[in-house]
Amino acid sequence: MERTFAIIKPDAVERNMTGKVLAKIEAAGFKIAGMKKIQLSKAQAEGFYYVHKERPFFNDLCAFMSRSPVVVMVLERENAVAKWREVMGATNPANAEAGTIRKDFGLSIEENSAHGSDSAESAAFEISYFFSQLELV
C-alpha cells in the first residue's frame, strides 16, 4: 500500500462538489486514511507551496488556496501517487481526459478543483504538513 496526499481546492468546495469528488476517489479504489476540512491562512499556503516560491504564479496560488476552506486528505492504495494523478487529470481542465476530476469540476488551470502529490517524497512532506500520525487510520 502507498499513501498520497490530496486537496479538494476552494473552487470545488465553494460549489459544493466535495461529495462528488469523494465519490470519484472511492470509485477509484482509494481508502481515505485521513480527512479534514480546514481554512488555510496565507502563511500556511505559502509554507505548503514553498517549492513554487520563485514562480510567477506563487502569490496568486497562495491567495486562492487561502480564500475559503479546503478538504485535505490522505489516500491509500497500491500505486496511490500515480493513480491519484490519473484520477485528477491534467492540470489544465481543458486538456484533461473526460471523467477526471479536473475535467468534470475544474474551472481553469488556476481553479482546477484538486491537488495531488507528484511523488512519494512530496506525499511524505505534504501528509506531515497537515496530519499527525494519530489522525491517520
XYZ file of N, CA, C and O in Angstrom:
548
model
N 0.841 -1.195 0.000
C 0.000 0.000 0.000
C 0.873 1.240 0.000
O 1.894 1.291 0.665
N 0.425 2.219 -0.750
C 1.116 3.503 -0.824
C 0.132 4.589 -0.413
O -1.075 4.458 -0.622
N 0.667 5.668 0.152
C -0.170 6.803 0.516
C 0.191 8.005 -0.342
O 1.344 8.193 -0.718
N -0.813 8.805 -0.621
C -0.604 10.075 -1.295
C -1.443 11.130 -0.604
O -2.311 10.810 0.216
N -1.171 12.367 -0.936
C -1.878 13.483 -0.341
C -2.752 14.138 -1.396
O -2.366 14.247 -2.562
N -3.937 14.586 -0.992
C -4.878 15.219 -1.909
C -5.562 16.399 -1.240
O -5.751 16.403 -0.024
N -5.910 17.376 -2.053
C -6.706 18.510 -1.593
C -7.869 18.706 -2.551
O -7.674 18.711 -3.772
N -9.057 18.869 -1.985
C -10.181 19.390 -2.765
C -10.089 20.900 -2.579
O -10.222 21.409 -1.464
N -9.806 21.593 -3.667
C -9.465 23.020 -3.614
C -10.689 23.913 -3.391
O -11.839 23.471 -3.552
N -10.432 25.194 -3.048
C -11.535 26.120 -2.744
C -12.624 26.197 -3.815
O -13.808 26.253 -3.469
N -12.261 26.178 -5.085
C -13.283 26.309 -6.133
C -14.300 25.181 -6.072
O -15.496 25.408 -6.248
N -13.858 23.970 -5.800
C -14.776 22.833 -5.716
C -15.565 22.847 -4.407
O -16.771 22.560 -4.401
N -14.915 23.189 -3.299
C -15.606 23.240 -2.008
C -16.682 24.327 -2.039
O -17.811 24.103 -1.580
N -16.352 25.474 -2.589
C -17.314 26.581 -2.669
C -18.569 26.202 -3.458
O -19.664 26.671 -3.159
N -18.412 25.357 -4.460
C -19.548 24.958 -5.307
C -20.190 23.650 -4.846
O -20.962 23.033 -5.572
N -19.875 23.235 -3.614
C -20.459 22.014 -3.030
C -20.198 20.766 -3.864
O -21.083 19.927 -4.034
N -18.980 20.632 -4.357
C -18.592 19.476 -5.162
C -17.839 18.427 -4.346
O -17.415 17.406 -4.886
N -17.690 18.653 -3.048
C -16.895 17.749 -2.213
C -17.393 16.304 -2.313
O -16.603 15.383 -2.519
N -18.671 16.095 -2.174
C -19.221 14.737 -2.242
C -18.987 14.071 -3.580
O -18.690 12.876 -3.645
N -19.094 14.826 -4.652
C -18.858 14.272 -5.994
C -17.397 13.882 -6.180
O -17.097 12.852 -6.794
N -16.485 14.716 -5.651
C -15.065 14.369 -5.727
C -14.785 13.125 -4.885
O -14.086 12.206 -5.326
N -15.346 13.072 -3.679
C -15.152 11.898 -2.824
C -15.681 10.628 -3.489
O -15.075 9.552 -3.360
N -16.778 10.729 -4.197
C -17.325 9.562 -4.894
C -16.340 9.046 -5.943
O -16.158 7.826 -6.088
N -15.680 9.944 -6.652
C -14.681 9.527 -7.650
C -13.471 8.878 -6.966
O -12.910 7.905 -7.484
N -13.090 9.419 -5.819
C -11.964 8.859 -5.063
C -12.280 7.424 -4.645
O -11.481 6.509 -4.849
N -13.448 7.221 -4.073
C -13.823 5.882 -3.621
C -14.029 4.931 -4.799
O -13.640 3.761 -4.728
N -14.585 5.420 -5.891
C -14.790 4.581 -7.076
C -13.462 4.121 -7.677
O -13.401 3.062 -8.308
N -12.413 4.900 -7.454
C -11.089 4.549 -7.978
C -10.331 3.603 -7.040
O -9.171 3.281 -7.285
N -10.985 3.151 -5.975
C -10.387 2.156 -5.101
C -9.516 2.687 -3.983
O -8.772 1.930 -3.354
N -9.609 3.975 -3.703
C -8.829 4.552 -2.615
C -9.523 4.342 -1.275
O -10.744 4.415 -1.180
N -8.715 4.124 -0.257
C -9.160 4.187 1.132
C -8.764 5.573 1.625
O -7.647 6.038 1.368
N -9.661 6.252 2.329
C -9.343 7.553 2.897
C -8.794 7.313 4.298
O -9.528 6.936 5.204
N -7.485 7.516 4.444
C -6.815 7.247 5.714
C -6.891 8.439 6.658
O -6.669 8.298 7.860
N -7.201 9.604 6.132
C -7.355 10.816 6.929
C -8.019 11.887 6.093
O -7.773 11.968 4.887
N -8.878 12.681 6.738
C -9.573 13.729 6.000
C -10.047 14.795 6.973
O -10.525 14.481 8.052
N -9.910 16.061 6.571
C -10.470 17.162 7.361
C -10.664 18.378 6.476
O -9.968 18.572 5.484
N -11.636 19.181 6.866
C -11.910 20.441 6.194
C -11.250 21.536 7.018
O -11.475 21.615 8.235
N -10.435 22.361 6.351
C -9.691 23.398 7.050
C -9.717 24.698 6.247
O -10.007 24.690 5.049
N -9.383 25.769 6.914
C -9.202 27.079 6.275
C -7.724 27.427 6.405
O -7.241 27.644 7.516
N -7.012 27.450 5.298
C -5.596 27.803 5.315
C -5.410 29.304 5.474
O -6.134 30.082 4.847
N -4.438 29.698 6.259
C -4.009 31.098 6.264
C -3.093 31.286 5.055
O -2.598 30.304 4.475
N -2.853 32.513 4.684
C -1.939 32.760 3.560
C -0.551 32.217 3.904
O 0.117 31.614 3.059
N -0.115 32.396 5.146
C 1.198 31.896 5.566
C 1.272 30.370 5.472
O 2.298 29.813 5.061
N 0.205 29.678 5.845
C 0.187 28.214 5.719
C 0.251 27.784 4.258
O 0.950 26.836 3.918
N -0.475 28.482 3.394
C -0.430 28.172 1.965
C 0.979 28.416 1.414
O 1.499 27.611 0.634
N 1.604 29.497 1.837
C 2.973 29.797 1.392
C 3.946 28.719 1.841
O 4.831 28.312 1.083
N 3.791 28.228 3.073
C 4.649 27.154 3.564
C 4.444 25.857 2.803
O 5.400 25.150 2.477
N 3.207 25.563 2.487
C 2.890 24.337 1.762
C 3.434 24.379 0.336
O 3.988 23.403 -0.158
N 3.275 25.509 -0.335
C 3.684 25.642 -1.737
C 5.073 26.260 -1.882
O 5.399 26.811 -2.937
N 5.916 26.142 -0.848
C 7.245 26.765 -0.869
C 8.067 26.403 -2.106
O 8.880 27.196 -2.568
N 7.849 25.203 -2.665
C 8.628 24.783 -3.839
C 8.364 25.671 -5.058
O 9.163 25.704 -5.983
N 7.248 26.394 -5.045
C 6.893 27.278 -6.165
C 7.204 28.747 -5.872
O 6.796 29.624 -6.627
N 7.927 29.009 -4.789
C 8.130 30.382 -4.319
C 8.671 31.328 -5.392
O 8.290 32.499 -5.434
N 9.525 30.859 -6.261
C 10.140 31.716 -7.282
C 9.308 31.818 -8.563
O 9.659 32.564 -9.469
N 8.228 31.098 -8.629
C 7.411 31.109 -9.841
C 6.456 32.300 -9.852
O 5.995 32.748 -8.794
N 6.115 32.796 -11.044
C 5.274 33.997 -11.115
C 3.860 33.817 -10.567
O 3.231 34.788 -10.155
N 3.367 32.593 -10.501
C 2.001 32.339 -10.035
C 1.911 32.116 -8.529
O 0.813 31.923 -7.992
N 3.040 32.135 -7.813
C 3.075 31.788 -6.391
C 2.093 32.612 -5.553
O 1.301 32.049 -4.786
N 2.114 33.924 -5.662
C 1.244 34.765 -4.828
C -0.228 34.526 -5.128
O -1.048 34.439 -4.206
N -0.576 34.420 -6.414
C -1.969 34.151 -6.774
C -2.416 32.784 -6.269
O -3.541 32.629 -5.784
N -1.536 31.781 -6.366
C -1.850 30.438 -5.887
C -2.125 30.450 -4.382
O -3.123 29.889 -3.918
N -1.273 31.122 -3.628
C -1.438 31.163 -2.172
C -2.692 31.939 -1.774
O -3.403 31.547 -0.837
N -2.986 33.009 -2.494
C -4.217 33.765 -2.226
C -5.445 32.896 -2.516
O -6.405 32.872 -1.731
N -5.426 32.181 -3.617
C -6.535 31.289 -3.983
C -6.734 30.193 -2.942
O -7.847 29.952 -2.473
N -5.650 29.538 -2.543
C -5.763 28.407 -1.624
C -6.170 28.834 -0.215
O -6.631 28.003 0.564
N -6.039 30.114 0.101
C -6.419 30.589 1.430
C -7.705 31.413 1.424
O -8.104 31.932 2.453
N -8.389 31.470 0.297
C -9.585 32.320 0.220
C -10.816 31.702 0.871
O -11.730 32.413 1.293
N -10.867 30.382 0.932
C -12.001 29.692 1.547
C -11.557 28.272 1.900
O -10.462 27.857 1.537
N -12.402 27.507 2.605
C -11.981 26.178 3.073
C -11.595 25.211 1.955
O -12.044 25.333 0.811
N -10.751 24.269 2.348
C -10.334 23.158 1.500
C -10.550 21.870 2.284
O -10.707 21.894 3.506
N -10.553 20.749 1.587
C -10.594 19.441 2.229
C -9.266 18.756 1.932
O -8.914 18.564 0.762
N -8.505 18.460 2.989
C -7.223 17.774 2.836
C -7.412 16.305 3.192
O -8.184 15.972 4.091
N -6.710 15.441 2.450
C -6.901 14.002 2.619
C -5.608 13.233 2.435
O -4.740 13.652 1.666
N -5.550 12.102 3.081
C -4.517 11.109 2.828
C -5.235 9.925 2.191
O -6.175 9.374 2.772
N -4.804 9.579 0.995
C -5.422 8.490 0.235
C -4.462 7.317 0.173
O -3.249 7.497 0.054
N -5.020 6.117 0.209
C -4.201 4.915 0.281
C -4.700 3.871 -0.710
O -5.912 3.637 -0.821
N -3.770 3.266 -1.407
C -3.999 2.119 -2.293
C -2.675 1.774 -2.955
O -1.695 2.495 -2.788
N -2.622 0.728 -3.720
C -1.405 0.428 -4.470
C -1.230 1.508 -5.533
O -2.204 1.976 -6.130
N 0.020 1.924 -5.736
C 0.350 2.961 -6.725
C -0.491 4.222 -6.527
O -0.983 4.821 -7.492
N -0.649 4.637 -5.281
C -1.549 5.750 -4.948
C -1.162 7.055 -5.626
O -2.041 7.763 -6.127
N 0.126 7.389 -5.662
C 0.539 8.666 -6.254
C 0.146 8.715 -7.729
O -0.519 9.656 -8.169
N 0.533 7.717 -8.475
C 0.243 7.696 -9.913
C -1.262 7.597 -10.178
O -1.789 8.278 -11.069
N -1.940 6.764 -9.419
C -3.378 6.590 -9.642
C -4.147 7.871 -9.336
O -5.059 8.256 -10.075
N -3.785 8.573 -8.245
C -4.475 9.819 -7.907
C -4.257 10.858 -8.993
O -5.167 11.571 -9.380
N -3.052 10.924 -9.543
C -2.775 11.882 -10.607
C -3.618 11.549 -11.844
O -4.106 12.432 -12.532
N -3.812 10.273 -12.097
C -4.656 9.835 -13.211
C -6.126 10.230 -12.970
O -6.799 10.722 -13.867
N -6.610 10.021 -11.762
C -7.995 10.349 -11.419
C -8.233 11.858 -11.464
O -9.292 12.315 -11.895
N -7.224 12.645 -11.052
C -7.348 14.114 -11.114
C -7.402 14.602 -12.556
O -8.170 15.491 -12.879
N -6.548 14.081 -13.417
C -6.450 14.543 -14.790
C -5.405 15.638 -14.937
O -4.773 16.060 -13.970
N -5.228 16.095 -16.158
C -4.230 17.124 -16.470
C -4.501 18.395 -15.682
O -5.651 18.728 -15.386
N -3.433 19.129 -15.370
C -3.527 20.371 -14.600
C -4.523 21.338 -15.219
O -5.324 21.961 -14.516
N -4.479 21.468 -16.515
C -5.420 22.337 -17.218
C -6.667 21.519 -17.562
O -6.592 20.570 -18.351
N -7.816 21.871 -16.988
C -9.036 21.100 -17.269
C -9.352 20.962 -18.761
O -9.919 19.959 -19.180
N -8.943 21.943 -19.549
C -9.195 21.878 -20.997
C -8.449 20.711 -21.640
O -8.879 20.193 -22.673
N -7.348 20.288 -21.019
C -6.539 19.193 -21.558
C -6.783 17.865 -20.849
O -6.186 16.859 -21.212
N -7.619 17.867 -19.828
C -7.858 16.659 -19.032
C -8.806 15.702 -19.752
O -9.660 16.121 -20.535
N -8.629 14.425 -19.480
C -9.494 13.408 -20.080
C -10.886 13.443 -19.464
O -11.050 13.760 -18.284
N -11.872 13.086 -20.248
C -13.261 13.019 -19.779
C -13.348 12.083 -18.577
O -12.678 11.055 -18.531
N -14.141 12.481 -17.598
C -14.351 11.671 -16.408
C -13.375 11.948 -15.285
O -13.563 11.448 -14.180
N -12.327 12.734 -15.549
C -11.393 13.071 -14.477
C -11.969 14.214 -13.638
O -12.868 14.934 -14.073
N -11.436 14.369 -12.451
C -11.919 15.417 -11.545
C -11.749 16.792 -12.166
O -12.673 17.612 -12.153
N -10.579 17.050 -12.719
C -10.330 18.381 -13.273
C -11.178 18.658 -14.510
O -11.617 19.793 -14.708
N -11.429 17.659 -15.329
C -12.292 17.859 -16.498
C -13.731 18.102 -16.061
O -14.410 18.987 -16.570
N -14.192 17.306 -15.100
C -15.592 17.384 -14.679
C -15.895 18.598 -13.800
O -16.999 19.131 -13.852
N -14.918 19.033 -12.980
C -15.207 20.069 -11.991
C -14.323 21.311 -12.081
O -14.679 22.349 -11.542
N -13.174 21.217 -12.733
C -12.250 22.341 -12.807
C -12.803 23.486 -13.640
O -13.492 23.271 -14.641
N -12.492 24.698 -13.220
C -12.951 25.900 -13.924
C -11.880 26.475 -14.849
O -12.199 27.086 -15.857
N -10.614 26.293 -14.461
C -9.497 26.848 -15.232
C -8.208 26.176 -14.761
O -8.233 25.394 -13.804
N -7.105 26.522 -15.384
C -5.819 25.964 -14.947
C -5.506 26.379 -13.515
O -4.888 25.637 -12.766
N -5.959 27.568 -13.114
C -5.743 28.032 -11.745
C -6.740 27.403 -10.776
O -6.383 27.039 -9.664
N -7.985 27.313 -11.165
C -9.048 26.763 -10.311
C -9.445 25.396 -10.851
O -10.493 25.226 -11.471
N -8.557 24.422 -10.586
C -8.744 23.105 -11.192
C -9.240 22.036 -10.220
O -9.155 20.852 -10.489
N -9.757 22.469 -9.086
C -10.521 21.637 -8.138
C -9.748 20.637 -7.288
O -10.251 20.200 -6.265
N -8.545 20.236 -7.691
C -7.844 19.205 -6.921
C -6.338 19.387 -6.976
O -5.787 19.860 -7.963
N -5.698 18.979 -5.883
C -4.235 18.927 -5.800
C -3.848 17.502 -5.461
O -4.554 16.808 -4.730
N -2.709 17.073 -5.968
C -2.170 15.776 -5.598
C -0.666 15.787 -5.590
O -0.033 16.507 -6.371
N -0.089 14.992 -4.727
C 1.363 14.858 -4.661
C 1.896 14.343 -5.992
O 1.251 13.522 -6.652
N 3.107 14.811 -6.350
C 3.692 14.381 -7.623
C 4.731 13.268 -7.467
O 5.270 12.776 -8.445
N 5.006 12.876 -6.223
C 5.960 11.797 -5.960
C 5.739 11.289 -4.535
O 5.083 11.949 -3.727
N 6.335 10.153 -4.242
C 6.240 9.613 -2.883
C 6.914 10.552 -1.886
O 6.436 10.723 -0.759
N 7.999 11.205 -2.299
C 8.702 12.145 -1.426
C 7.828 13.360 -1.128
O 7.748 13.812 0.022
N 7.187 13.905 -2.156
C 6.270 15.030 -1.952
C 5.117 14.617 -1.047
O 4.705 15.377 -0.168
N 4.595 13.425 -1.264
C 3.479 12.942 -0.449
C 3.871 12.892 1.020
O 3.085 13.304 1.891
N 5.067 12.422 1.317
C 5.510 12.333 2.712
C 5.542 13.718 3.356
O 5.061 13.899 4.482
N 6.094 14.715 2.656
C 6.124 16.079 3.181
C 4.708 16.628 3.340
O 4.353 17.187 4.387
N 3.891 16.485 2.306
C 2.555 17.072 2.303
C 1.655 16.442 3.362
O 0.893 17.149 4.032
N 1.730 15.141 3.532
C 0.936 14.466 4.567
C 1.329 14.997 5.940
O 0.471 15.360 6.748
N 2.635 15.065 6.203
C 3.083 15.506 7.528
C 2.813 16.994 7.764
O 2.744 17.427 8.912
N 2.630 17.770 6.699
C 2.318 19.195 6.841
C 0.933 19.384 7.469
O 0.714 20.328 8.212
N 0.008 18.479 7.154
C -1.385 18.632 7.596
C -1.863 17.610 8.618
O -2.878 17.837 9.270
N -1.187 16.474 8.735
C -1.686 15.391 9.598
C -0.615 14.885 10.544
O 0.531 14.680 10.144
N -1.029 14.597 11.775
C -0.171 13.856 12.692
C -0.467 12.373 12.485
O -1.504 12.010 11.922
N 0.430 11.526 12.952
C 0.213 10.071 12.822
C -1.061 9.627 13.535
O -1.708 8.668 13.113
N -1.445 10.324 14.614
C -2.649 9.967 15.362
C -3.929 10.214 14.560
O -4.975 9.645 14.879
N -3.855 11.044 13.534
C -5.036 11.359 12.734
C -5.224 10.415 11.554
O -6.204 10.535 10.829
N -4.297 9.499 11.350
C -4.351 8.602 10.187
C -4.711 7.190 10.625
O -4.152 6.679 11.593
N -5.654 6.607 9.918
C -6.088 5.253 10.254
C -5.964 4.328 9.046
O -5.975 4.738 7.936
